[in-house]
Amino acid sequence: MPYKEKEIEKRYYTIGEVADDLGVATSLIRFWESEFDIISPKKNRKGNRQFTKEDIQKVKLIYHLVKVKGYTLHGARDFIKNDVNAAMDKIDMIESLKGIKGFLEQLRDGLQRN
């Protein structure tokens, strides 16, 4: 059995990395941080935001509600306030389904090449 190296997993991500992942401007994430209580990344001594995976999931939840579903900021706040755990579960499910979709598309492309 060949040796397989562990993937190095980051603990903290910069606001730029989070913004690139979502395809939005960093200013939008800073704005959402001021509008939504659930986003509260740690800040280092310089004041740079350090996002954990949980913080990123929360930002993705807000992105999904506002950008994909078309909620207003007030509507998204109310939705999160009613049941944040159910909302986070929905986002986890969407991320999982996106991963499955990507895998199936790669499989299809590989089969078409052969």
Short mmCIF file of C-alpha atoms in Angstrom, two decimals:
data_model
loop_
_atom_site.label_atom_id
_atom_site.label_comp_id
_atom_site.label_asym_id
_atom_site.label_seq_id
_atom_site.Cartn_x
_atom_site.Cartn_y
_atom_site.Cartn_z
CA MET A 1 0.00 0.00 0.00
CA PRO A 2 1.62 3.29 -1.07
CA TYR A 3 2.22 6.06 1.42
CA LYS A 4 -0.31 8.85 1.16
CA GLU A 5 0.56 12.25 2.58
CA LYS A 6 -2.00 14.04 4.66
CA GLU A 7 -3.37 17.18 3.14
CA ILE A 8 -2.39 20.23 5.12
CA GLU A 9 -5.53 21.94 6.26
CA LYS A 10 -5.55 25.61 7.14
CA ARG A 11 -7.09 26.81 10.37
CA TYR A 12 -7.57 30.40 9.31
CA TYR A 13 -8.37 32.05 6.00
CA THR A 14 -7.98 35.68 5.01
CA ILE A 15 -10.88 37.83 3.92
CA GLY A 16 -9.39 37.84 0.42
CA GLU A 17 -9.47 34.05 0.25
CA VAL A 18 -13.08 33.99 1.41
CA ALA A 19 -14.04 36.68 -1.09
CA ASP A 20 -12.31 34.84 -3.95
CA ASP A 21 -14.05 31.61 -3.01
CA LEU A 22 -17.45 33.31 -3.22
CA GLY A 23 -16.62 35.61 -6.12
CA VAL A 24 -17.49 38.80 -4.24
CA ALA A 25 -15.58 41.88 -3.10
CA THR A 26 -13.95 41.95 0.33
CA SER A 27 -15.94 45.08 1.13
CA LEU A 28 -19.17 43.08 0.82
CA ILE A 29 -17.96 40.58 3.40
CA ARG A 30 -16.97 43.42 5.75
CA PHE A 31 -20.43 44.94 5.22
CA TRP A 32 -22.14 41.63 6.00
CA GLU A 33 -20.00 41.33 9.12
CA SER A 34 -21.43 44.64 10.34
CA GLU A 35 -25.00 43.64 9.42
CA PHE A 36 -25.12 40.05 10.72
CA ASP A 37 -24.20 39.02 14.26
CA ILE A 38 -23.34 35.45 13.27
CA ILE A 39 -20.22 36.57 11.36
CA SER A 40 -17.48 37.31 13.86
CA PRO A 41 -14.03 36.31 12.63
CA LYS A 42 -11.04 36.61 14.92
CA LYS A 43 -8.71 39.52 14.33
CA ASN A 44 -4.96 39.37 14.74
CA ARG A 45 -2.81 42.11 16.27
CA LYS A 46 -2.78 44.00 12.98
CA GLY A 47 -6.58 43.87 12.78
CA ASN A 48 -6.67 41.41 9.88
CA ARG A 49 -9.68 39.12 9.90
CA GLN A 50 -9.00 35.41 10.34
CA PHE A 51 -11.91 33.26 9.21
CA THR A 52 -12.36 29.68 10.43
CA LYS A 53 -14.24 27.06 8.42
CA GLU A 54 -17.30 27.74 10.60
CA ASP A 55 -17.08 31.47 9.85
CA ILE A 56 -16.86 30.70 6.14
CA GLN A 57 -19.95 28.47 6.36
CA LYS A 58 -21.85 31.35 7.94
CA VAL A 59 -20.72 33.75 5.20
CA LYS A 60 -21.80 31.18 2.61
CA LEU A 61 -25.20 30.97 4.30
CA ILE A 62 -25.65 34.73 3.98
CA TYR A 63 -24.38 34.64 0.39
CA HIS A 64 -26.89 31.91 -0.46
CA LEU A 65 -29.80 33.76 1.15
CA VAL A 66 -29.00 37.19 -0.32
CA LYS A 67 -27.41 36.44 -3.68
CA VAL A 68 -28.99 33.12 -4.68
CA LYS A 69 -32.41 33.17 -3.01
CA GLY A 70 -32.88 36.95 -3.35
CA TYR A 71 -33.62 37.73 0.30
CA THR A 72 -33.31 41.29 1.51
CA LEU A 73 -30.86 41.87 4.34
CA HIS A 74 -33.76 42.17 6.77
CA GLY A 75 -35.36 38.98 5.44
CA ALA A 76 -32.06 37.09 5.68
CA ARG A 77 -31.60 38.33 9.26
CA ASP A 78 -35.09 37.09 10.18
CA PHE A 79 -34.51 33.74 8.48
CA ILE A 80 -31.26 33.24 10.41
CA LYS A 81 -32.79 34.43 13.67
CA ASN A 82 -35.64 31.89 13.43
CA ASP A 83 -33.42 28.82 13.08
CA VAL A 84 -29.74 29.25 12.32
CA ASN A 85 -29.00 25.52 12.75
CA ALA A 86 -31.55 24.50 10.12
CA ALA A 87 -30.18 27.15 7.78
CA MET A 88 -26.61 25.91 8.31
CA ASP A 89 -27.75 22.33 7.64
CA LYS A 90 -29.25 23.46 4.33
CA ILE A 91 -25.98 25.10 3.32
CA ASP A 92 -24.03 21.95 4.27
CA MET A 93 -26.39 19.91 2.12
CA ILE A 94 -25.99 22.30 -0.82
CA GLU A 95 -22.18 22.15 -0.53
CA SER A 96 -22.30 18.35 -0.43
CA LEU A 97 -24.54 18.20 -3.49
CA LYS A 98 -22.21 20.57 -5.36
CA GLY A 99 -19.34 18.21 -4.61
CA ILE A 100 -21.31 15.25 -5.90
CA LYS A 101 -22.27 17.18 -9.01
CA GLY A 102 -18.63 18.04 -9.69
CA PHE A 103 -17.60 14.42 -9.27
CA LEU A 104 -20.32 13.23 -11.64
CA GLU A 105 -19.36 15.84 -14.23
CA GLN A 106 -15.72 14.69 -14.08
CA LEU A 107 -16.84 11.10 -14.45
CA ARG A 108 -19.01 11.99 -17.45
CA ASP A 109 -16.20 13.93 -19.09
CA GLY A 110 -13.81 11.04 -18.55
CA LEU A 111 -16.25 8.62 -20.13
CA GLN A 112 -16.82 10.89 -23.12
CA ARG A 113 -13.07 11.10 -23.79
CA ASN A 114 -12.79 7.31 -23.96
#
